[in-house]
Short mmCIF file of C-alpha atoms in Angstrom, two decimals:
data_model
loop_
_atom_site.label_atom_id
_atom_site.label_comp_id
_atom_site.label_asym_id
_atom_site.label_seq_id
_atom_site.Cartn_x
_atom_site.Cartn_y
_atom_site.Cartn_z
CA MET A 30 44.34 -29.68 -21.48
CA LYS A 31 41.44 -30.07 -23.92
CA LEU A 32 38.02 -31.15 -22.72
CA ASN A 33 35.16 -32.17 -24.98
CA VAL A 34 31.62 -31.64 -23.71
CA SER A 35 29.22 -33.67 -25.79
CA LYS A 36 25.89 -32.53 -24.35
CA ALA A 37 25.70 -28.89 -25.32
CA GLY A 38 23.48 -26.83 -23.07
CA PHE A 39 23.51 -29.60 -20.48
CA ALA A 40 27.07 -30.04 -19.26
CA ALA A 41 29.34 -27.31 -17.99
CA ILE A 42 32.73 -27.22 -16.35
CA LEU A 43 33.03 -25.58 -12.94
CA TRP A 44 36.34 -24.13 -11.83
CA LEU A 45 36.75 -22.92 -8.26
CA SER A 46 40.05 -21.93 -6.66
CA GLY A 47 41.89 -23.36 -9.65
CA THR A 48 40.48 -26.87 -9.16
CA LEU A 49 38.50 -28.75 -11.79
CA LEU A 50 35.62 -30.16 -9.79
CA ALA A 51 32.95 -31.82 -11.89
CA TYR A 52 30.53 -31.64 -14.76
CA GLY A 53 27.38 -29.71 -14.02
CA GLN A 54 23.78 -30.12 -15.02
CA ARG A 55 21.67 -27.20 -16.17
CA LEU A 56 18.02 -28.06 -15.68
CA ASP A 57 16.19 -28.08 -18.99
CA LEU A 58 13.14 -25.94 -18.24
CA LYS A 59 11.13 -26.93 -21.28
CA ASP A 60 8.77 -28.75 -18.95
CA LEU A 61 8.57 -29.98 -15.35
CA SER A 62 10.07 -33.41 -16.01
CA ALA A 63 13.12 -32.73 -13.82
CA PHE A 64 10.85 -32.54 -10.75
CA LYS A 65 8.95 -35.05 -8.64
CA ASN A 66 5.15 -34.74 -8.70
CA PRO A 67 5.00 -30.97 -9.31
CA GLY A 68 1.91 -29.28 -7.88
CA ASN A 69 -0.44 -27.19 -9.98
CA SER A 70 1.02 -23.91 -8.69
CA TRP A 71 4.17 -24.59 -10.76
CA SER A 72 4.47 -23.95 -14.50
CA ILE A 73 6.96 -23.19 -17.26
CA ALA A 74 6.90 -19.78 -18.97
CA GLY A 75 8.87 -17.89 -21.58
CA ASN A 76 8.90 -14.66 -19.59
CA VAL A 77 7.73 -13.34 -16.25
CA SER A 78 7.25 -9.90 -14.75
CA ALA A 79 6.09 -8.45 -11.45
CA ASP A 80 3.88 -5.47 -10.72
CA ILE A 81 6.09 -3.40 -8.44
CA ASN A 82 3.01 -1.88 -6.79
CA SER A 83 0.93 -5.06 -6.29
CA GLU A 84 1.48 -7.70 -3.64
CA ASN A 85 2.27 -11.24 -4.72
CA THR A 86 1.56 -10.65 -8.41
CA LEU A 87 3.46 -12.18 -11.33
CA LYS A 88 2.50 -12.05 -14.99
CA THR A 89 3.76 -14.70 -17.40
CA SER A 90 3.90 -15.26 -21.14
CA LYS A 91 4.01 -18.53 -23.05
CA GLY A 92 7.30 -20.19 -23.80
CA GLU A 93 10.02 -22.03 -21.95
CA GLY A 94 13.07 -21.38 -19.80
CA VAL A 95 11.45 -19.87 -16.70
CA LEU A 96 10.10 -21.89 -13.76
CA VAL A 97 7.20 -20.06 -12.10
CA ASN A 98 5.27 -20.59 -8.90
CA GLN A 99 1.95 -18.78 -8.45
CA SER A 100 0.93 -19.27 -4.84
CA SER A 101 -1.60 -17.19 -2.94
CA ALA A 102 -4.28 -17.42 -0.27
CA LYS A 103 -6.76 -18.42 -2.97
CA LYS A 104 -4.39 -20.83 -4.70
CA ALA A 105 -2.36 -22.93 -2.31
CA GLY A 106 1.11 -23.78 -3.53
CA SER A 107 3.45 -26.65 -2.82
CA ASP A 108 7.20 -27.18 -2.67
CA LEU A 109 9.05 -28.57 -5.67
CA TYR A 110 11.69 -31.33 -5.46
CA THR A 111 14.17 -32.42 -8.10
CA LEU A 112 14.19 -36.08 -9.07
CA ALA A 113 17.97 -36.09 -8.84
CA GLU A 114 19.63 -36.14 -5.42
CA TYR A 115 22.90 -34.50 -4.43
CA GLY A 116 25.58 -34.55 -1.77
CA ASP A 117 28.34 -31.96 -2.02
CA VAL A 118 27.10 -29.52 -4.62
CA ALA A 119 27.51 -26.11 -6.22
CA LEU A 120 24.22 -24.44 -7.13
CA GLU A 121 23.80 -21.33 -9.25
CA LEU A 122 20.51 -19.79 -10.38
CA ASP A 123 18.52 -16.61 -10.97
CA TYR A 124 15.32 -15.85 -9.09
CA LEU A 125 12.68 -13.13 -9.18
CA VAL A 126 10.18 -12.39 -6.43
CA ALA A 127 6.88 -10.55 -6.46
CA LYS A 128 6.32 -7.65 -4.08
CA GLY A 129 5.93 -8.97 -0.52
CA SER A 130 6.58 -12.56 -1.60
CA ASN A 131 8.51 -15.30 0.18
CA SER A 132 10.22 -18.51 -0.89
CA GLY A 133 13.37 -20.50 -0.18
CA ILE A 134 16.07 -22.77 -1.56
CA TYR A 135 16.55 -25.99 0.41
CA LEU A 136 19.76 -27.93 -0.11
CA GLN A 137 18.98 -31.66 0.21
CA GLY A 138 15.44 -30.57 1.08
CA ASN A 139 16.66 -29.70 4.59
CA TYR A 140 18.83 -26.57 4.76
CA GLU A 141 17.14 -23.35 3.69
CA ILE A 142 18.55 -20.20 2.20
CA GLN A 143 15.68 -17.74 2.52
CA ILE A 144 14.19 -15.84 -0.41
CA ASP A 145 11.93 -12.86 0.24
CA ASP A 146 11.22 -9.28 -0.77
CA ALA A 147 13.82 -7.52 1.40
CA TRP A 148 14.18 -4.53 -0.92
CA GLY A 149 15.35 -1.44 0.95
CA LEU A 150 15.87 -3.06 4.36
CA LYS A 151 18.84 -1.47 6.12
CA THR A 152 19.42 -4.54 8.26
CA ALA A 153 18.43 -8.08 7.25
CA SER A 154 17.74 -11.00 9.58
CA SER A 155 18.00 -14.76 9.10
CA SER A 156 14.42 -14.74 7.81
CA ASN A 157 15.18 -12.19 5.10
CA ASN A 158 16.60 -12.63 1.61
CA GLY A 159 19.86 -14.58 1.68
CA GLY A 160 19.56 -15.58 5.33
CA ILE A 161 20.29 -19.10 6.57
CA TYR A 162 16.93 -19.89 8.11
CA GLN A 163 16.68 -20.77 11.78
CA ARG A 164 16.31 -24.23 13.28
CA TRP A 165 13.25 -25.06 15.37
CA ASP A 166 12.47 -26.90 18.60
CA ASP A 167 8.83 -27.20 19.66
CA THR A 168 9.86 -28.45 23.12
CA LYS A 169 11.37 -25.10 24.05
CA PRO A 170 9.52 -22.02 25.37
CA GLU A 171 7.85 -19.97 22.65
CA ALA A 172 10.51 -17.27 22.55
CA GLU A 173 13.27 -19.88 22.20
CA LYS A 174 11.77 -22.26 19.66
CA GLY A 175 13.57 -20.63 16.75
CA PHE A 176 17.35 -20.64 17.04
CA GLY A 177 20.59 -20.94 15.10
CA GLY A 178 19.67 -18.83 12.06
CA LEU A 179 22.21 -16.53 10.48
CA ALA A 180 21.55 -13.21 8.76
CA PRO A 181 23.42 -12.32 5.57
CA ARG A 182 26.49 -10.16 6.11
CA GLN A 183 24.70 -7.34 4.32
CA ASN A 184 21.41 -6.86 2.51
CA THR A 185 22.21 -7.00 -1.22
CA SER A 186 18.61 -7.59 -2.32
CA LYS A 187 17.13 -6.08 -5.47
CA ALA A 188 13.63 -4.79 -6.16
CA PRO A 189 10.65 -7.06 -6.83
CA GLY A 190 10.47 -8.01 -10.50
CA LEU A 191 14.26 -7.84 -11.01
CA TRP A 192 16.38 -10.92 -11.51
CA GLN A 193 18.66 -11.78 -8.60
CA HIS A 194 21.60 -14.18 -8.87
CA ILE A 195 22.73 -16.61 -6.19
CA LYS A 196 25.68 -19.01 -6.00
CA ILE A 197 25.87 -21.64 -3.24
CA VAL A 198 28.66 -24.09 -2.49
CA PHE A 199 27.27 -26.69 -0.07
CA GLN A 200 29.02 -29.49 1.80
CA ALA A 201 26.69 -32.33 2.73
CA PRO A 202 26.73 -34.00 6.14
CA LYS A 203 28.84 -37.17 6.39
CA PHE A 204 27.86 -40.47 7.98
CA ASP A 205 29.74 -43.60 9.03
CA SER A 206 28.82 -47.13 7.96
CA SER A 207 26.31 -47.40 10.78
CA GLY A 208 24.50 -44.24 9.68
CA LYS A 209 25.82 -42.08 12.50
CA LYS A 210 26.52 -38.48 11.50
CA ILE A 211 30.25 -37.77 11.81
CA GLN A 212 30.38 -34.35 10.13
CA ASN A 213 27.87 -31.54 9.98
CA ALA A 214 26.68 -29.94 6.76
CA LYS A 215 28.21 -26.62 5.81
CA MET A 216 27.42 -23.60 3.67
CA VAL A 217 30.92 -23.20 2.26
CA THR A 218 30.04 -19.99 0.43
CA VAL A 219 26.83 -18.16 -0.46
CA GLU A 220 27.10 -15.27 -2.90
CA LEU A 221 24.08 -13.08 -3.63
CA ASN A 222 24.14 -10.59 -6.48
CA GLY A 223 27.92 -10.74 -6.65
CA VAL A 224 28.54 -10.31 -2.90
CA THR A 225 29.66 -13.05 -0.47
CA ILE A 226 27.05 -13.09 2.30
CA HIS A 227 28.04 -16.35 4.06
CA GLU A 228 31.29 -18.24 4.33
CA ASN A 229 32.16 -21.50 6.14
CA VAL A 230 28.93 -21.69 8.14
CA GLU A 231 28.56 -25.04 9.90
CA LEU A 232 24.97 -26.31 10.05
CA PHE A 233 24.48 -28.22 13.26
CA GLY A 234 21.10 -29.49 12.14
CA ALA A 235 18.37 -29.07 9.53
CA THR A 236 16.58 -25.73 9.38
CA ARG A 237 12.89 -25.23 10.14
CA GLY A 238 10.54 -26.91 7.69
CA ALA A 239 13.06 -29.62 6.76
CA ALA A 240 11.82 -32.44 4.57
CA GLY A 241 13.08 -35.09 6.97
CA ALA A 242 16.14 -36.48 8.72
CA GLU A 243 19.61 -35.37 7.66
CA ILE A 244 20.94 -37.55 4.84
CA ALA A 245 24.04 -38.02 2.70
CA LYS A 246 22.20 -37.15 -0.52
CA GLY A 247 18.95 -35.36 -1.15
CA PRO A 248 17.04 -33.34 -3.74
CA LEU A 249 17.09 -29.64 -4.42
CA ARG A 250 13.85 -28.22 -3.04
CA LEU A 251 12.24 -24.92 -4.01
CA GLN A 252 9.64 -23.50 -1.63
CA GLY A 253 6.30 -22.83 -3.27
CA ASP A 254 3.72 -22.37 -0.51
CA HIS A 255 4.47 -18.79 0.57
CA GLY A 256 4.08 -16.64 -2.54
CA ALA A 257 4.85 -15.94 -6.17
CA VAL A 258 8.42 -16.56 -7.31
CA ALA A 259 10.26 -17.47 -10.52
CA PHE A 260 13.56 -19.23 -11.26
CA ARG A 261 15.75 -19.65 -14.33
CA ASN A 262 19.27 -20.77 -15.34
CA ILE A 263 19.36 -23.46 -12.66
CA GLN A 264 22.86 -24.98 -12.75
CA ILE A 265 23.61 -27.86 -10.35
CA THR A 266 27.13 -29.26 -10.10
CA ALA A 267 27.92 -32.32 -8.00
CA LEU A 268 31.33 -31.66 -6.45
CA SER A 269 34.10 -34.21 -6.27
CA GLU A 270 36.09 -31.85 -4.07
CA ILE A 271 35.08 -28.93 -1.87
CA PRO A 272 36.95 -25.81 -2.96
CA LYS A 273 38.94 -23.87 -0.42
CA THR A 274 37.57 -20.50 0.57
CA ASN A 275 39.51 -17.35 1.27
CA GLN A 276 42.07 -18.24 3.90
CA GLY A 277 43.36 -14.72 4.40
CA GLY A 278 46.79 -13.48 3.41
CA GLY A 279 47.59 -10.64 1.11
CA ALA A 280 46.78 -7.05 1.93
CA ASP A 281 44.61 -6.14 4.87
CA PRO A 282 41.37 -4.82 3.36
CA ILE A 283 40.71 -1.10 3.56
CA TYR A 284 36.97 -0.56 3.85
CA ILE A 285 35.20 2.80 4.01
CA ASP A 286 31.76 2.89 5.57
CA ALA A 287 28.94 5.37 5.23
CA ALA A 288 27.24 5.25 8.60
CA SER A 289 26.68 8.94 7.91
CA ASN A 290 26.91 10.66 4.52
CA ASN A 291 30.23 9.94 2.84
CA MET A 292 31.98 10.63 -0.48
CA LEU A 293 35.14 9.27 -2.10
CA ARG A 294 36.99 10.49 -5.20
CA SER A 295 38.71 7.67 -7.12
CA PHE A 296 39.00 5.85 -10.41
CA VAL A 297 36.04 3.55 -11.07
CA ASP A 298 36.13 0.56 -13.42
CA VAL A 299 32.77 0.66 -15.16
CA VAL A 300 33.18 -2.63 -17.02
CA PRO A 301 36.40 -4.54 -17.84
CA GLY A 302 38.61 -2.26 -19.91
CA VAL A 303 36.54 0.90 -19.31
CA ARG A 304 37.61 3.24 -16.51
CA SER A 305 36.28 6.54 -15.23
CA VAL A 306 39.31 8.53 -14.05
CA HIS A 307 37.38 11.38 -12.45
CA ALA A 308 34.65 9.66 -10.48
CA ILE A 309 33.03 10.27 -7.14
CA SER A 310 31.12 7.70 -5.07
CA VAL A 311 28.41 8.79 -2.63
CA GLY A 312 26.86 6.73 0.17
CA GLY A 313 24.84 7.11 3.34
CA PRO A 314 23.06 5.37 6.21
CA GLU A 315 20.29 4.15 3.85
CA LYS A 316 22.74 1.42 2.66
CA VAL A 317 22.48 2.69 -0.92
CA ALA A 318 25.32 4.31 -2.87
CA TYR A 319 26.20 5.43 -6.38
CA SER A 320 29.19 6.46 -8.53
CA TYR A 321 29.22 9.50 -10.85
CA ASP A 322 31.59 10.41 -13.69
CA LEU A 323 32.55 14.09 -13.48
CA ASP A 324 34.01 14.24 -16.99
CA ASN A 325 30.70 13.44 -18.69
CA GLY A 326 27.97 14.01 -16.12
CA THR A 327 27.23 10.26 -16.17
CA LEU A 328 25.61 8.21 -13.41
CA LEU A 329 27.72 5.05 -13.62
CA GLN A 330 26.32 2.58 -11.11
CA GLY A 331 24.33 2.13 -7.93
CA TRP A 332 24.42 -0.52 -5.24
CA HIS A 333 22.73 -1.85 -2.12
CA GLY A 334 24.82 -2.78 0.90
CA GLU A 335 28.05 -1.51 2.39
CA PHE A 336 30.01 1.38 0.89
CA ILE A 337 33.56 1.12 -0.52
CA ASP A 338 36.49 -1.28 -0.71
CA ALA A 339 39.43 1.09 -1.15
CA THR A 340 42.11 -1.61 -0.94
CA PRO A 341 43.18 -1.31 -4.61
CA MET A 342 43.40 2.44 -4.15
CA PHE A 343 45.67 2.53 -1.12
CA ASP A 344 47.47 -0.82 -0.86
CA GLY A 345 51.14 -0.42 -1.76
CA ARG A 346 51.50 2.08 -4.59
CA GLY A 347 47.82 1.53 -5.42
CA ASN A 348 46.14 1.85 -8.80
CA GLY A 349 43.65 4.57 -7.88
CA THR A 350 40.50 2.44 -8.09
CA SER A 351 37.82 1.73 -5.52
CA ARG A 352 35.17 -1.01 -5.57
CA PRO A 353 31.62 -1.10 -4.23
CA LEU A 354 31.12 -3.47 -1.31
CA GLY A 355 27.48 -4.11 -2.19
CA SER A 356 25.47 -5.57 -5.08
CA ILE A 357 26.16 -3.46 -8.16
CA THR A 358 23.62 -2.33 -10.75
CA ARG A 359 25.36 -0.87 -13.81
CA PHE A 360 23.58 2.04 -15.47
CA THR A 361 25.99 2.33 -18.41
CA SER A 362 28.81 0.42 -20.07
CA LYS A 363 30.88 3.58 -20.56
CA PRO A 364 30.88 7.21 -19.46
CA ILE A 365 28.92 9.15 -22.07
CA LEU A 366 27.40 12.62 -22.13
CA ALA A 367 23.82 12.38 -20.90
CA ILE A 368 22.73 15.60 -22.65
CA ALA A 369 22.73 16.23 -26.40
CA LYS A 370 21.32 18.85 -28.75
CA LEU A 371 19.12 17.04 -31.27
CA ALA A 372 16.93 18.14 -34.13
CA SER A 373 14.34 15.66 -32.83
CA SER A 374 14.05 12.75 -30.40
CA LYS A 375 14.91 10.42 -33.30
CA ALA A 376 18.20 12.11 -34.30
CA ALA A 377 21.52 10.33 -33.70
CA TRP A 378 23.08 10.87 -30.27
CA ASN A 379 26.35 12.81 -30.04
CA PRO A 380 28.49 10.94 -27.49
CA ASP A 381 31.52 13.25 -27.59
CA THR A 382 32.39 16.37 -25.62
CA ALA A 383 33.93 18.08 -28.67
CA GLY A 384 31.73 20.94 -29.81
CA THR A 385 29.37 20.76 -26.86
CA GLY A 386 31.31 23.19 -24.69
CA PHE A 387 31.18 20.69 -21.81
CA ARG A 388 33.02 21.94 -18.74
CA THR A 389 32.64 20.42 -15.31
CA LYS A 390 31.99 22.90 -12.51
CA GLY A 391 32.39 20.42 -9.66
CA TYR A 392 29.62 20.21 -7.11
CA VAL A 393 27.99 22.00 -4.19
CA LEU A 394 26.67 20.36 -1.02
CA ASP A 395 22.98 20.48 -0.18
CA LYS A 396 21.50 20.79 3.31
CA GLN A 397 22.22 17.10 3.93
CA GLU A 398 25.83 17.60 2.85
CA ARG A 399 25.31 15.56 -0.30
CA PRO A 400 26.59 16.72 -3.68
CA GLU A 401 24.68 18.40 -6.49
CA PHE A 402 26.82 18.26 -9.62
CA LYS A 403 27.33 21.27 -11.89
CA TYR A 404 28.51 21.56 -15.48
CA MET A 405 28.25 23.68 -18.63
CA ILE A 406 27.08 22.23 -21.93
CA TYR A 407 25.79 23.90 -25.14
CA GLY A 408 25.96 27.22 -23.31
CA ALA A 409 23.56 26.04 -20.58
CA TYR A 410 24.40 25.73 -16.89
CA VAL A 411 23.25 22.33 -15.61
CA THR A 412 22.54 21.16 -12.07
CA ASP A 413 22.42 17.38 -11.66
CA ALA A 414 20.99 16.52 -8.24
CA ILE A 415 21.07 12.81 -7.35
CA LYS A 416 19.49 11.93 -4.00
CA ILE A 417 19.51 8.61 -2.17
CA MET A 418 15.95 7.62 -1.28
CA GLU A 419 15.19 7.49 2.44
CA ASN A 420 13.55 4.06 2.05
CA GLY A 421 16.76 2.63 0.56
CA GLN A 422 15.10 1.55 -2.68
CA GLY A 423 17.16 3.61 -5.13
CA VAL A 424 17.96 7.19 -6.09
CA THR A 425 16.07 10.17 -7.43
CA ARG A 426 17.59 12.46 -10.06
CA THR A 427 16.62 16.02 -10.99
CA VAL A 428 18.38 17.67 -13.94
CA THR A 429 17.76 21.41 -14.37
CA VAL A 430 19.11 23.90 -16.91
CA ASP A 431 19.26 27.68 -16.59
CA LYS A 432 18.53 28.18 -20.30
CA PRO A 433 15.71 25.82 -21.37
CA SER A 434 15.82 24.79 -25.01
CA LYS A 435 13.45 22.63 -27.03
CA ASP A 436 16.35 20.80 -28.65
CA LEU A 437 18.09 19.61 -25.45
CA TYR A 438 17.51 15.92 -24.76
CA PHE A 439 18.56 13.58 -21.98
CA LEU A 440 19.64 9.94 -22.41
CA LEU A 441 17.90 8.11 -19.58
CA ALA A 442 19.11 4.61 -20.44
CA THR A 443 20.71 2.41 -23.10
CA ALA A 444 20.09 -1.33 -22.93
CA PRO A 445 19.32 -4.38 -25.09
CA ASP A 446 15.69 -4.03 -24.06
CA ILE A 447 13.55 -1.26 -22.59
CA GLU A 448 9.86 -1.76 -21.84
CA GLU A 449 7.17 0.48 -20.40
CA VAL A 450 5.48 -1.76 -17.82
CA ALA A 451 3.14 0.84 -16.32
CA LYS A 452 2.46 4.51 -16.92
CA GLY A 453 5.81 6.27 -16.63
CA LEU A 454 7.54 3.10 -15.32
CA TYR A 455 10.21 1.51 -17.53
CA LEU A 456 11.97 -1.83 -17.06
CA ILE A 457 15.57 -1.62 -18.27
CA GLY A 458 17.67 -4.45 -19.72
CA ASP A 459 17.16 -8.05 -18.66
CA LYS A 460 15.08 -6.93 -15.69
CA ALA A 461 18.09 -5.07 -14.30
CA TYR A 462 16.44 -1.93 -12.89
CA TYR A 463 13.46 0.42 -13.24
CA ILE A 464 13.17 4.06 -14.27
CA GLN A 465 10.12 5.91 -12.96
CA LEU A 466 9.35 9.31 -14.51
CA ALA A 467 7.89 11.91 -12.17
CA GLU A 468 4.15 12.46 -12.45
CA GLY A 469 3.33 15.00 -15.13
CA SER A 470 6.56 14.41 -17.07
CA GLU A 471 6.54 14.48 -20.85
CA LYS A 472 6.52 10.93 -22.20
CA PRO A 473 10.03 9.80 -23.23
CA VAL A 474 10.82 8.00 -26.49
CA ILE A 475 12.03 4.41 -26.75
CA ARG A 476 14.11 4.13 -29.91
CA GLU A 477 16.34 1.45 -31.44
CA VAL A 478 19.94 2.26 -32.39
CA ASP A 479 22.45 -0.34 -33.63
CA GLY A 480 20.47 -3.22 -32.16
CA LYS A 481 20.01 -1.59 -28.74
CA LYS A 482 17.24 0.47 -27.19
CA GLU A 483 17.61 4.03 -25.94
CA LEU A 484 15.23 5.89 -23.63
CA VAL A 485 15.38 9.60 -24.53
CA ALA A 486 13.48 12.51 -22.97
CA ALA A 487 13.28 16.25 -23.64
CA ILE A 488 14.65 18.18 -20.66
CA GLY A 489 12.61 21.40 -20.86
CA ASN A 490 13.13 23.35 -17.63
CA ALA A 491 13.85 20.22 -15.62
CA LEU A 492 13.76 16.44 -15.82
CA ASN A 493 12.86 14.48 -12.71
CA TYR A 494 12.95 10.69 -12.38
CA THR A 495 13.71 7.82 -10.02
CA ILE A 496 15.96 4.80 -10.52
CA LEU A 497 14.74 1.74 -8.60
CA PHE A 498 17.09 -1.25 -8.28
#
């Protein structure tokens, strides 16, 4: 079947569960013309960033493509409504919150999925990021006025200033010819940062702060009176048919938790077509985990949320792989040696083990029974200690060598873009994660290689930094 889409950049085809559903509209964020009477707290920008250490602060640059709300105690904000109205709909967008900020996405102006800075929370509630906000009844006693909210299955939130991605499939309420409601609205699926956090949730009424009575069609509403927030890539698809969600069947899932410290050896698929065959994943009660490649001394990925889906590893004959259950942040597109011997910080990186004398020495357990990885390279004995932060905001990494050398360098990150946003604080990729160098560290070098940026630092006796995601 061949389909021609005439309005490039405007129409898209949405496939869910093998069913062609509808053409979708991507809001053209060149201006605010898609919205009804936008308040002065809303604007269009070309880029936006948050100060990770300052409450409710966003910085913008001129351009187009990013919808920004700057709301504070000094500058009151207002909610934003689309001119178009929708019934059954699939919504997909990116959002970015400032530290301590709060917003929300209202389907039909009435049913809120909460947005807030929930970074590092071990347990989220209905009023935290991704929650279906509670309903409200002023006639009830104070302690019972709020009811019916639903927390996300797990907290998959990212740090302030990083883009987060949400997908919502929403079924509108249905009414008979007399206007009587005959079917409640439903959140068919809500997926935050690649993780399903709600599925088949019936909404028995509008959530708190609803725009009005329940209706068959209504606008998309973005909350703008509670703090600084930004949106981009807003794709709205009116559905002609509600897709079916997972109805079970197939293998029973095999999940491994990390209520206490836990480790699993497995294959790990880094990106499609790239596999680490000697990887170890480490998790703990902080609801943060990571995967490490033992063949190259490479930190592959980190995630917030639950630990491991080992179904592919153990179901039937299995294929040896495990999958994170939380929201993944990729630190590399392939396992590559993190240490190289260079004539200077500008010399080409040697990605191969040949000639380096690399030999893995496994790991030892620290006092918390978490691994510290050991290997030999260029005649030096390396200890690579990666620790999950107690506040659940990321991991710290300390790399030490027994034979310091001025020509040993460490590849901190490779990405299309790397920017120093504060002293020692680097924003990696398309606002994917942060690297924070320890105080007193030698300043790393940002260099461009084959159209990408690399962040390279001399190791000296030791290199200490934090990855925030």
